[in-house]
Amino acid sequence: MALQMTKHAMPEQDAQVRAHNFDEVALGYDEETAIAEANRCLSCPNPRCVQGCPVQIDIPGFISKMKTGDFDGAIGVINESNALPAICGRVCPQENQCEMHCVLGIKGEPVAIGRLERFAADRALAAKNEVKPITYAADAKKVAIIGSGPAGLSAAGELAKMGYKVTIFEALHKAGGVLSYGIPEFRLPKEKVVKVEIDNLKKLGVEIEFNSVIGKLYTVDELMEEEGFSAVFIATGAGLPSFMHIAGENLNGVYSANEFLTRCNLMKAYKFPEYHTPLKVGKNVAVIGGGNVAMDAARTSLRLGAEHVYIVYRRSEKELPARLEEVHHAKAEGIDFKLLNNPVEILGDDNGNVEKLRCIKMELGEPDDSGRRRPVAVAGSEFNLDVDTVIVAIGQGPNPLVQSTTPDMQTNKRGNIVADEETGATSKPGVFAGGDIVTGAATVILAMGAGKKAAAAIDEYLKNK
Amino acid sequence: MNKILKKELLSPSVWLFEIEAPRIAKKAEPGQFLIIRTNEEGERLPLTIADFNREKGSVTIVFQEVGAGTSLLAQLNEGECILDVVAPLGKKTHIEKNMGTVVCIGGGIGVAPIHPIARGMHEAGNKVISIMGAKNKDILILEDEMRAVSDEVLITTDDGSYGIKGFVTTALQQIIDRGEKINEVVAIGPVVMMRSVVEATRPYNIKTVVSLNPIMVDGTGMCGGCRVKIGDEIKFACVDGPEFDGHLVDFAGLLSRQRMYKDKEKVESDHVCNLTKIKEVL
Ligand SMILES: Cc1cc2nc3c(=O)[nH]c(=O)nc-3n(C[C@H](O)[C@H](O)[C@H](O)COP(=O)(O)OP(=O)(O)OC[C@H]3O[C@@H](n4cnc5c(N)ncnc54)[C@H](O)[C@@H]3O)c2cc1C
Ligand SMILES: Cc1cc2nc3c(=O)[nH]c(=O)nc-3n(C[C@H](O)[C@H](O)[C@H](O)COP(=O)(O)OP(=O)(O)OC[C@H]3O[C@@H](n4cnc5c(N)ncnc54)[C@H](O)[C@@H]3O)c2cc1C
Ligand code: SF4
Ligand code: SF4
Ligand code: FES
């Protein structure tokens, strides 16, 4: 039988229907399709796909088990390298990672590695495989983790399995970091996926102290000197929202994407007034930016009842940093992409509410440092978009709370913590860091990879101490 | 979960809660605040830490029932627990020795957060003149507590039912006019009151610190919802403040942003009100 050159399609909710609900968009393969898709894999002896995966999952290894319907075996292989596969299968930018390198991609579409990973993981979640609690030695050393995003969670899991007593300190009232407050329900279900993965960690014996802002409640030094932690892993993410510093940014109706998504996801404003946190979405919304965060804010606006939602992005379609699948989904749902446009001012009415977004057209000039062609403004091309809500999604920086209270730990000029790429070691002995707080806003899987590497390095450090 | 150790009605619709919170009590300083979530559906409510007792391991809040969030909180009883309390948030008040004469102004419920600041200033050996303002005598709170930590106390009421008839600025002007050398003013209260205080001290170039209360979500610098314009800069009140140099604050912007959810708040409090009624019927 000739090899099918395209991926098996993933069933999804109809675009017109899903644009008005918060249920998951992509529904996942059924068993038959999963096996058929697995059979597209050539089990390359020298698998290029693995190089593209930041945690180096044995991709042909797990897929070959799926070919025979051995899904338990498949998840076993995946779990050797990835503690949160149900999440990665959903949110990894596969087209830039594993799938980009797959040989099938040369002539046709690559194997749908992410979808297969998701299938195996979802099946295991549904089976509720028992997690065996760990029996800790009486003199087990204590490790503190700051932040419960993917970096913190993966480090916690690894360290617990090594026999360390792990406490995660989390500033918010819920665990998961961006997985809980940032990425919306329709892309990453909270109860079904995120909570289950976190509960499994708790079953291992990992403790999570919520409402604990490190830098305020305890400093890193206090954790080590007074609270009895032998090592600390800092995984506080890139939580500080950037604004554009243009006129009108303080008007009512202007949100950072963080505020908008936090109100909706963490505080469940989409269930207002049953949940009490309000969120105002007007009729016409402009989201500024072109990454995953912008797509999420735009699609969330639509689901909250906006009639017309624009994405305003200063470069062209090719440069959109969002996952390909999210761009496709957003378009299908009716998001209006205003590409090669840059906002210059937000105009308000007499009551301080947003009325218009003034933009200027852009064209692509010479390549810049990042190798992408630099957008340049077209003189005299300003125009106004009639909008009542503006959501700024142009990036996030590092929150300085921990760094500013840990003066002997080195940071770079952007405020990120300086840490060894392989070990996460910072300039302060016993203190490690990883994820977005070190790299700047990146991806879930890179943050998890950093957590895993740091766990190994912390083990090494504590054994030699 | 933090247990309510004491619940007291200070004046109509103004409550004082003493909450068990040993970790927070150890760290809290005057000027800082906490964020409370009463129940799973509730909002995150920012409230100033009005007092703390390090030995007992407790913190005190004083709040006014103004809408859904605060009335849900007010329904909790002594011995019951608050779901989440996160603190200490924000920067502490700048207090040191030899600051000279400090005028501490508390308007309405603002007296509660000004109290630990006045006490701190007093303990550091500064001369503390306190001004307490209220609409009328019946809703004045914490008078004895303020007298205990001040060298002089002036009280103003809008209707003249107690102390000086007028606003806190009336008393402030009297102090200025009598030739008292004021080194610093700290004012906490309704935004319009703080704005009037700032306008009263501006001509005399008296350093004036105010505590801002924009709408907040996380309180850790993550959402930017609490942004305020201070001079030419945008600051996040939860981490860069809540106290700022009053002469640089854009009060008009602050007032406008605070009104953001006015219409939604009505829907919310009707909803909570109905729930309460249902509870009463059952
Ligand atoms: C809206 C959105 C969509 C995204 N979509 C994708 C996607 O589709 N695919 C993808 O791969 N990546 C995506 N990303 C990026 C990805 O989520 C991040 O790179 C990843 O979450 C970083 O993980 P982290 O563990 O370093 O930090 P975070 O997930 O940011 O977690 C940090 C945690 O630390 C806590 N914290 C911070 N400061 C303190 C403190 N002082 N004390 C205690 N706790 C503290 C925070 O509350 C938070 O819970 C998206 C990001 C956003 C915002
Ligand atoms: C740093 C800080 C410290 C505070 N300290 C105290 C305190 O010690 N005692 C006290 O009684 N109140 C304090 N507040 C104000 C208090 O948080 C609000 O009154 C409360 O959030 C209102 O919630 P609600 O649901 O009861 O009312 P809502 O119905 O939601 O709102 C009622 C009114 O309060 C305004 N409001 C709503 N949310 C906020 C908010 N987060 N901040 C300011 N105004 C708001 C609205 O514009 C409206 O006019 C403080 C606020 C901040 C930011
Ligand atoms: S973790 Fe991400 S990059 Fe690695 S195989 Fe899975 S989907 Fe691909
Ligand atoms: S490169 Fe593609 S075909 Fe080869 S093993 Fe990896 S997934 Fe299979
Ligand atoms: S409350 Fe979110 S940044 Fe201040």
PDB file of N, CA, C and O in Angstrom, chain A residues 173 209 211-212 216-218 222 239-241 249-252 254-256 258-259 263 267 272-280 399, chain B residues 23 27 37 40-44 72 84-88 90 215 217 220-223 225 227 256-257 260-261 263-264 268 271-272:
ATOM      1  N   HIS A 173      -2.950  31.156  43.700  1.00  0.00           N
ATOM      2  CA  HIS A 173      -3.688  30.152  44.459  1.00  0.00           C
ATOM      3  C   HIS A 173      -3.850  28.855  43.681  1.00  0.00           C
ATOM      4  O   HIS A 173      -4.541  27.958  44.114  1.00  0.00           O
ATOM      5  N   GLU A 209       3.034  24.841  48.326  1.00  0.00           N
ATOM      6  CA  GLU A 209       2.589  25.930  49.207  1.00  0.00           C
ATOM      7  C   GLU A 209       2.086  27.063  48.322  1.00  0.00           C
ATOM      8  O   GLU A 209       2.869  27.760  47.681  1.00  0.00           O
ATOM      9  N   ASN A 211      -0.066  30.709  47.491  1.00  0.00           N
ATOM     10  CA  ASN A 211      -0.094  32.057  48.087  1.00  0.00           C
ATOM     11  C   ASN A 211       1.223  32.431  48.743  1.00  0.00           C
ATOM     12  O   ASN A 211       1.255  33.108  49.757  1.00  0.00           O
ATOM     13  N   SER A 212       2.324  31.932  48.196  1.00  0.00           N
ATOM     14  CA  SER A 212       3.629  32.178  48.805  1.00  0.00           C
ATOM     15  C   SER A 212       4.535  32.875  47.803  1.00  0.00           C
ATOM     16  O   SER A 212       5.083  32.235  46.908  1.00  0.00           O
ATOM     17  N   LYS A 216       9.022  38.075  49.051  1.00  0.00           N
ATOM     18  CA  LYS A 216       8.188  38.821  49.993  1.00  0.00           C
ATOM     19  C   LYS A 216       8.026  38.011  51.286  1.00  0.00           C
ATOM     20  O   LYS A 216       8.359  38.482  52.356  1.00  0.00           O
ATOM     21  N   LEU A 217       7.509  36.785  51.160  1.00  0.00           N
ATOM     22  CA  LEU A 217       7.255  35.959  52.333  1.00  0.00           C
ATOM     23  C   LEU A 217       8.569  35.389  52.868  1.00  0.00           C
ATOM     24  O   LEU A 217       8.820  35.396  54.078  1.00  0.00           O
ATOM     25  N   TYR A 218       9.380  34.875  51.972  1.00  0.00           N
ATOM     26  CA  TYR A 218      10.730  34.420  52.306  1.00  0.00           C
ATOM     27  C   TYR A 218      11.651  34.891  51.192  1.00  0.00           C
ATOM     28  O   TYR A 218      11.237  34.966  50.046  1.00  0.00           O
ATOM     29  N   GLU A 222      16.640  33.020  53.111  1.00  0.00           N
ATOM     30  CA  GLU A 222      15.863  32.507  54.247  1.00  0.00           C
ATOM     31  C   GLU A 222      15.424  31.062  54.024  1.00  0.00           C
ATOM     32  O   GLU A 222      15.413  30.264  54.958  1.00  0.00           O
ATOM     33  N   GLY A 239       6.781  36.606  33.662  1.00  0.00           N
ATOM     34  CA  GLY A 239       5.421  37.039  33.966  1.00  0.00           C
ATOM     35  C   GLY A 239       5.179  38.525  33.850  1.00  0.00           C
ATOM     36  O   GLY A 239       4.061  38.987  34.041  1.00  0.00           O
ATOM     37  N   LEU A 240       6.194  39.305  33.542  1.00  0.00           N
ATOM     38  CA  LEU A 240       6.037  40.768  33.598  1.00  0.00           C
ATOM     39  C   LEU A 240       5.596  41.305  32.244  1.00  0.00           C
ATOM     40  O   LEU A 240       6.346  41.252  31.279  1.00  0.00           O
ATOM     41  N   PRO A 241       4.357  41.823  32.138  1.00  0.00           N
ATOM     42  CA  PRO A 241       3.865  42.217  30.821  1.00  0.00           C
ATOM     43  C   PRO A 241       4.526  43.489  30.292  1.00  0.00           C
ATOM     44  O   PRO A 241       4.753  44.438  31.034  1.00  0.00           O
ATOM     45  N   GLU A 249      -2.519  54.295  26.466  1.00  0.00           N
ATOM     46  CA  GLU A 249      -2.423  52.917  26.979  1.00  0.00           C
ATOM     47  C   GLU A 249      -3.073  52.726  28.349  1.00  0.00           C
ATOM     48  O   GLU A 249      -3.324  51.599  28.761  1.00  0.00           O
ATOM     49  N   ASN A 250      -3.341  53.837  29.060  1.00  0.00           N
ATOM     50  CA  ASN A 250      -3.984  53.701  30.370  1.00  0.00           C
ATOM     51  C   ASN A 250      -5.504  53.832  30.321  1.00  0.00           C
ATOM     52  O   ASN A 250      -6.159  53.822  31.345  1.00  0.00           O
ATOM     53  N   LEU A 251      -6.037  53.948  29.104  1.00  0.00           N
ATOM     54  CA  LEU A 251      -7.496  54.077  28.982  1.00  0.00           C
ATOM     55  C   LEU A 251      -8.188  52.805  29.454  1.00  0.00           C
ATOM     56  O   LEU A 251      -7.601  51.721  29.430  1.00  0.00           O
ATOM     57  N   ASN A 252      -9.441  52.938  29.876  1.00  0.00           N
ATOM     58  CA  ASN A 252     -10.227  51.746  30.221  1.00  0.00           C
ATOM     59  C   ASN A 252     -10.532  50.981  28.946  1.00  0.00           C
ATOM     60  O   ASN A 252     -10.967  51.560  27.960  1.00  0.00           O
ATOM     61  N   VAL A 254      -8.043  48.908  27.810  1.00  0.00           N
ATOM     62  CA  VAL A 254      -6.729  48.423  27.391  1.00  0.00           C
ATOM     63  C   VAL A 254      -6.248  47.420  28.444  1.00  0.00           C
ATOM     64  O   VAL A 254      -6.169  47.744  29.626  1.00  0.00           O
ATOM     65  N   TYR A 255      -5.969  46.219  28.005  1.00  0.00           N
ATOM     66  CA  TYR A 255      -5.480  45.177  28.903  1.00  0.00           C
ATOM     67  C   TYR A 255      -4.113  44.693  28.440  1.00  0.00           C
ATOM     68  O   TYR A 255      -3.843  44.659  27.240  1.00  0.00           O
ATOM     69  N   SER A 256      -3.303  44.219  29.367  1.00  0.00           N
ATOM     70  CA  SER A 256      -2.200  43.355  28.965  1.00  0.00           C
ATOM     71  C   SER A 256      -2.847  41.995  28.718  1.00  0.00           C
ATOM     72  O   SER A 256      -3.879  41.676  29.307  1.00  0.00           O
ATOM     73  N   ASN A 258      -1.780  39.282  29.726  1.00  0.00           N
ATOM     74  CA  ASN A 258      -1.736  38.584  31.019  1.00  0.00           C
ATOM     75  C   ASN A 258      -2.970  38.868  31.854  1.00  0.00           C
ATOM     76  O   ASN A 258      -3.553  37.969  32.432  1.00  0.00           O
ATOM     77  N   GLU A 259      -3.345  40.142  31.948  1.00  0.00           N
ATOM     78  CA  GLU A 259      -4.519  40.464  32.763  1.00  0.00           C
ATOM     79  C   GLU A 259      -5.775  39.846  32.150  1.00  0.00           C
ATOM     80  O   GLU A 259      -6.582  39.215  32.827  1.00  0.00           O
ATOM     81  N   ARG A 263      -7.772  36.912  34.123  1.00  0.00           N
ATOM     82  CA  ARG A 263      -9.172  37.087  34.538  1.00  0.00           C
ATOM     83  C   ARG A 263     -10.018  35.949  33.989  1.00  0.00           C
ATOM     84  O   ARG A 263     -10.881  35.417  34.671  1.00  0.00           O
ATOM     85  N   MET A 267      -9.306  33.149  36.988  1.00  0.00           N
ATOM     86  CA  MET A 267     -10.418  33.631  37.806  1.00  0.00           C
ATOM     87  C   MET A 267     -11.773  33.247  37.201  1.00  0.00           C
ATOM     88  O   MET A 267     -12.811  33.593  37.746  1.00  0.00           O
ATOM     89  N   PHE A 272     -18.765  34.443  34.700  1.00  0.00           N
ATOM     90  CA  PHE A 272     -19.361  35.557  35.434  1.00  0.00           C
ATOM     91  C   PHE A 272     -20.872  35.544  35.229  1.00  0.00           C
ATOM     92  O   PHE A 272     -21.309  35.307  34.102  1.00  0.00           O
ATOM     93  N   PRO A 273     -21.741  35.811  36.218  1.00  0.00           N
ATOM     94  CA  PRO A 273     -21.399  36.193  37.586  1.00  0.00           C
ATOM     95  C   PRO A 273     -21.273  35.017  38.571  1.00  0.00           C
ATOM     96  O   PRO A 273     -21.083  35.258  39.737  1.00  0.00           O
ATOM     97  N   GLU A 274     -21.393  33.764  38.088  1.00  0.00           N
ATOM     98  CA  GLU A 274     -21.229  32.643  39.013  1.00  0.00           C
ATOM     99  C   GLU A 274     -19.854  32.751  39.678  1.00  0.00           C
ATOM    100  O   GLU A 274     -19.714  32.586  40.888  1.00  0.00           O
ATOM    101  N   TYR A 275     -18.851  33.025  38.865  1.00  0.00           N
ATOM    102  CA  TYR A 275     -17.546  33.417  39.397  1.00  0.00           C
ATOM    103  C   TYR A 275     -17.535  34.939  39.388  1.00  0.00           C
ATOM    104  O   TYR A 275     -18.025  35.547  38.433  1.00  0.00           O
ATOM    105  N   HIS A 276     -16.963  35.564  40.426  1.00  0.00           N
ATOM    106  CA  HIS A 276     -17.241  36.985  40.615  1.00  0.00           C
ATOM    107  C   HIS A 276     -16.305  37.951  39.913  1.00  0.00           C
ATOM    108  O   HIS A 276     -16.514  39.145  39.954  1.00  0.00           O
ATOM    109  N   THR A 277     -15.237  37.441  39.314  1.00  0.00           N
ATOM    110  CA  THR A 277     -14.288  38.356  38.685  1.00  0.00           C
ATOM    111  C   THR A 277     -14.820  38.817  37.328  1.00  0.00           C
ATOM    112  O   THR A 277     -15.104  37.988  36.472  1.00  0.00           O
ATOM    113  N   PRO A 278     -14.972  40.121  37.141  1.00  0.00           N
ATOM    114  CA  PRO A 278     -15.521  40.605  35.873  1.00  0.00           C
ATOM    115  C   PRO A 278     -14.445  40.747  34.790  1.00  0.00           C
ATOM    116  O   PRO A 278     -13.255  40.816  35.081  1.00  0.00           O
ATOM    117  N   LEU A 279     -14.882  40.755  33.553  1.00  0.00           N
ATOM    118  CA  LEU A 279     -13.981  41.006  32.421  1.00  0.00           C
ATOM    119  C   LEU A 279     -14.832  41.654  31.357  1.00  0.00           C
ATOM    120  O   LEU A 279     -15.877  41.125  30.989  1.00  0.00           O
ATOM    121  N   LYS A 280     -14.371  42.804  30.895  1.00  0.00           N
ATOM    122  CA  LYS A 280     -15.178  43.541  29.936  1.00  0.00           C
ATOM    123  C   LYS A 280     -14.618  43.308  28.538  1.00  0.00           C
ATOM    124  O   LYS A 280     -13.448  43.574  28.295  1.00  0.00           O
ATOM    125  N   ASN A 399       9.907  38.813  35.985  1.00  0.00           N
ATOM    126  CA  ASN A 399       9.467  39.511  37.194  1.00  0.00           C
ATOM    127  C   ASN A 399      10.674  39.634  38.129  1.00  0.00           C
ATOM    128  O   ASN A 399      11.334  38.640  38.407  1.00  0.00           O
TER     129      ASN A 399
ATOM    130  N   ARG B  23       3.070  33.093  59.241  1.00  0.00           N
ATOM    131  CA  ARG B  23       4.163  33.379  58.302  1.00  0.00           C
ATOM    132  C   ARG B  23       4.115  34.845  57.875  1.00  0.00           C
ATOM    133  O   ARG B  23       5.134  35.500  57.713  1.00  0.00           O
ATOM    134  N   LYS B  27       6.579  38.789  58.772  1.00  0.00           N
ATOM    135  CA  LYS B  27       7.222  39.606  57.743  1.00  0.00           C
ATOM    136  C   LYS B  27       6.564  40.959  57.503  1.00  0.00           C
ATOM    137  O   LYS B  27       7.170  41.856  56.915  1.00  0.00           O
ATOM    138  N   ARG B  37      -8.957  35.708  49.050  1.00  0.00           N
ATOM    139  CA  ARG B  37     -10.018  35.095  48.246  1.00  0.00           C
ATOM    140  C   ARG B  37     -10.915  34.370  49.236  1.00  0.00           C
ATOM    141  O   ARG B  37     -10.473  33.485  49.955  1.00  0.00           O
ATOM    142  N   GLU B  40     -14.145  29.816  46.458  1.00  0.00           N
ATOM    143  CA  GLU B  40     -13.662  29.381  45.151  1.00  0.00           C
ATOM    144  C   GLU B  40     -14.108  30.323  44.030  1.00  0.00           C
ATOM    145  O   GLU B  40     -13.369  30.572  43.088  1.00  0.00           O
ATOM    146  N   GLU B  41     -15.330  30.843  44.141  1.00  0.00           N
ATOM    147  CA  GLU B  41     -15.824  31.702  43.061  1.00  0.00           C
ATOM    148  C   GLU B  41     -15.404  33.158  43.235  1.00  0.00           C
ATOM    149  O   GLU B  41     -15.594  33.967  42.341  1.00  0.00           O
ATOM    150  N   GLY B  42     -14.858  33.480  44.395  1.00  0.00           N
ATOM    151  CA  GLY B  42     -14.635  34.877  44.748  1.00  0.00           C
ATOM    152  C   GLY B  42     -13.528  35.571  43.971  1.00  0.00           C
ATOM    153  O   GLY B  42     -12.678  34.943  43.363  1.00  0.00           O
ATOM    154  N   GLU B  43     -13.570  36.908  44.019  1.00  0.00           N
ATOM    155  CA  GLU B  43     -12.509  37.720  43.445  1.00  0.00           C
ATOM    156  C   GLU B  43     -11.309  37.729  44.368  1.00  0.00           C
ATOM    157  O   GLU B  43     -11.417  37.362  45.527  1.00  0.00           O
ATOM    158  N   ARG B  44     -10.200  38.211  43.866  1.00  0.00           N
ATOM    159  CA  ARG B  44      -9.045  38.444  44.729  1.00  0.00           C
ATOM    160  C   ARG B  44      -9.169  39.879  45.240  1.00  0.00           C
ATOM    161  O   ARG B  44      -9.118  40.822  44.479  1.00  0.00           O
ATOM    162  N   LEU B  72     -19.281  39.344  50.902  1.00  0.00           N
ATOM    163  CA  LEU B  72     -19.049  37.907  51.116  1.00  0.00           C
ATOM    164  C   LEU B  72     -18.081  37.687  52.272  1.00  0.00           C
ATOM    165  O   LEU B  72     -18.273  36.817  53.117  1.00  0.00           O
ATOM    166  N   ASP B  84      -7.955  31.850  50.897  1.00  0.00           N
ATOM    167  CA  ASP B  84      -6.579  32.211  50.544  1.00  0.00           C
ATOM    168  C   ASP B  84      -6.226  33.580  51.095  1.00  0.00           C
ATOM    169  O   ASP B  84      -7.021  34.509  50.986  1.00  0.00           O
ATOM    170  N   VAL B  85      -5.034  33.689  51.653  1.00  0.00           N
ATOM    171  CA  VAL B  85      -4.502  35.000  52.022  1.00  0.00           C
ATOM    172  C   VAL B  85      -3.068  35.044  51.522  1.00  0.00           C
ATOM    173  O   VAL B  85      -2.250  34.204  51.889  1.00  0.00           O
ATOM    174  N   VAL B  86      -2.772  35.982  50.650  1.00  0.00           N
ATOM    175  CA  VAL B  86      -1.400  36.110  50.164  1.00  0.00           C
ATOM    176  C   VAL B  86      -0.844  37.473  50.587  1.00  0.00           C
ATOM    177  O   VAL B  86      -1.506  38.492  50.453  1.00  0.00           O
ATOM    178  N   ALA B  87       0.357  37.455  51.154  1.00  0.00           N
ATOM    179  CA  ALA B  87       0.967  38.680  51.690  1.00  0.00           C
ATOM    180  C   ALA B  87       2.372  38.337  52.168  1.00  0.00           C
ATOM    181  O   ALA B  87       2.712  37.156  52.245  1.00  0.00           O
ATOM    182  N   PRO B  88       3.159  39.265  52.579  1.00  0.00           N
ATOM    183  CA  PRO B  88       2.930  40.700  52.476  1.00  0.00           C
ATOM    184  C   PRO B  88       3.270  41.210  51.078  1.00  0.00           C
ATOM    185  O   PRO B  88       4.301  40.867  50.530  1.00  0.00           O
ATOM    186  N   GLY B  90       3.535  44.496  48.190  1.00  0.00           N
ATOM    187  CA  GLY B  90       3.850  45.917  48.100  1.00  0.00           C
ATOM    188  C   GLY B  90       5.046  46.288  48.953  1.00  0.00           C
ATOM    189  O   GLY B  90       5.577  45.487  49.724  1.00  0.00           O
ATOM    190  N   ILE B 215      -7.601  48.996  40.899  1.00  0.00           N
ATOM    191  CA  ILE B 215      -8.106  47.629  40.820  1.00  0.00           C
ATOM    192  C   ILE B 215      -6.933  46.684  40.548  1.00  0.00           C
ATOM    193  O   ILE B 215      -6.072  46.971  39.720  1.00  0.00           O
ATOM    194  N   VAL B 217      -5.384  42.422  40.336  1.00  0.00           N
ATOM    195  CA  VAL B 217      -5.727  41.009  40.184  1.00  0.00           C
ATOM    196  C   VAL B 217      -4.751  40.161  41.001  1.00  0.00           C
ATOM    197  O   VAL B 217      -5.074  39.673  42.067  1.00  0.00           O
ATOM    198  N   THR B 220       1.274  40.750  42.152  1.00  0.00           N
ATOM    199  CA  THR B 220       2.701  40.404  42.104  1.00  0.00           C
ATOM    200  C   THR B 220       3.432  41.010  40.904  1.00  0.00           C
ATOM    201  O   THR B 220       4.557  40.654  40.617  1.00  0.00           O
ATOM    202  N   GLY B 221       2.762  41.894  40.177  1.00  0.00           N
ATOM    203  CA  GLY B 221       3.420  42.505  39.019  1.00  0.00           C
ATOM    204  C   GLY B 221       3.205  41.724  37.733  1.00  0.00           C
ATOM    205  O   GLY B 221       3.892  41.956  36.743  1.00  0.00           O
ATOM    206  N   MET B 222       2.270  40.803  37.712  1.00  0.00           N
ATOM    207  CA  MET B 222       2.108  39.918  36.558  1.00  0.00           C
ATOM    208  C   MET B 222       1.071  40.402  35.560  1.00  0.00           C
ATOM    209  O   MET B 222       1.143  40.072  34.381  1.00  0.00           O
ATOM    210  N   CYS B 223       0.058  41.171  36.009  1.00  0.00           N
ATOM    211  CA  CYS B 223      -1.032  41.482  35.084  1.00  0.00           C
ATOM    212  C   CYS B 223      -1.005  42.917  34.556  1.00  0.00           C
ATOM    213  O   CYS B 223      -1.538  43.189  33.498  1.00  0.00           O
ATOM    214  N   GLY B 225      -2.691  45.305  35.548  1.00  0.00           N
ATOM    215  CA  GLY B 225      -3.992  45.942  35.686  1.00  0.00           C
ATOM    216  C   GLY B 225      -3.965  47.117  36.652  1.00  0.00           C
ATOM    217  O   GLY B 225      -4.767  48.030  36.564  1.00  0.00           O
ATOM    218  N   ARG B 227      -1.804  49.421  36.883  1.00  0.00           N
ATOM    219  CA  ARG B 227      -0.857  50.460  36.476  1.00  0.00           C
ATOM    220  C   ARG B 227      -1.394  51.862  36.737  1.00  0.00           C
ATOM    221  O   ARG B 227      -2.571  52.140  36.549  1.00  0.00           O
ATOM    222  N   SER B 256     -10.533  57.241  36.945  1.00  0.00           N
ATOM    223  CA  SER B 256     -11.183  56.702  35.763  1.00  0.00           C
ATOM    224  C   SER B 256     -11.008  55.183  35.708  1.00  0.00           C
ATOM    225  O   SER B 256     -11.957  54.443  35.459  1.00  0.00           O
ATOM    226  N   ARG B 257      -9.800  54.697  35.971  1.00  0.00           N
ATOM    227  CA  ARG B 257      -9.562  53.250  35.904  1.00  0.00           C
ATOM    228  C   ARG B 257     -10.332  52.502  36.997  1.00  0.00           C
ATOM    229  O   ARG B 257     -10.739  51.366  36.798  1.00  0.00           O
ATOM    230  N   MET B 260     -13.814  51.244  35.986  1.00  0.00           N
ATOM    231  CA  MET B 260     -13.851  50.285  34.881  1.00  0.00           C
ATOM    232  C   MET B 260     -15.011  49.293  34.952  1.00  0.00           C
ATOM    233  O   MET B 260     -15.662  49.009  33.960  1.00  0.00           O
ATOM    234  N   TYR B 261     -15.253  48.727  36.119  1.00  0.00           N
ATOM    235  CA  TYR B 261     -16.228  47.628  36.207  1.00  0.00           C
ATOM    236  C   TYR B 261     -17.536  48.021  36.871  1.00  0.00           C
ATOM    237  O   TYR B 261     -18.289  47.165  37.305  1.00  0.00           O
ATOM    238  N   ASP B 263     -20.530  48.847  35.966  1.00  0.00           N
ATOM    239  CA  ASP B 263     -21.774  48.182  35.578  1.00  0.00           C
ATOM    240  C   ASP B 263     -21.750  46.694  35.906  1.00  0.00           C
ATOM    241  O   ASP B 263     -22.745  46.118  36.315  1.00  0.00           O
ATOM    242  N   LYS B 264     -20.593  46.062  35.748  1.00  0.00           N
ATOM    243  CA  LYS B 264     -20.473  44.631  36.047  1.00  0.00           C
ATOM    244  C   LYS B 264     -20.650  44.379  37.545  1.00  0.00           C
ATOM    245  O   LYS B 264     -21.165  43.345  37.948  1.00  0.00           O
ATOM    246  N   GLU B 268     -22.861  41.614  39.612  1.00  0.00           N
ATOM    247  CA  GLU B 268     -22.214  40.722  40.549  1.00  0.00           C
ATOM    248  C   GLU B 268     -22.867  40.818  41.923  1.00  0.00           C
ATOM    249  O   GLU B 268     -23.171  39.801  42.551  1.00  0.00           O
ATOM    250  N   HIS B 271     -26.152  39.183  42.040  1.00  0.00           N
ATOM    251  CA  HIS B 271     -25.999  37.733  42.053  1.00  0.00           C
ATOM    252  C   HIS B 271     -25.678  37.246  43.469  1.00  0.00           C
ATOM    253  O   HIS B 271     -26.323  36.351  43.984  1.00  0.00           O
ATOM    254  N   VAL B 272     -24.687  37.884  44.099  1.00  0.00           N
ATOM    255  CA  VAL B 272     -24.286  37.473  45.440  1.00  0.00           C
ATOM    256  C   VAL B 272     -25.422  37.706  46.426  1.00  0.00           C
ATOM    257  O   VAL B 272     -25.708  36.892  47.295  1.00  0.00           O
TER     258      VAL B 272
END
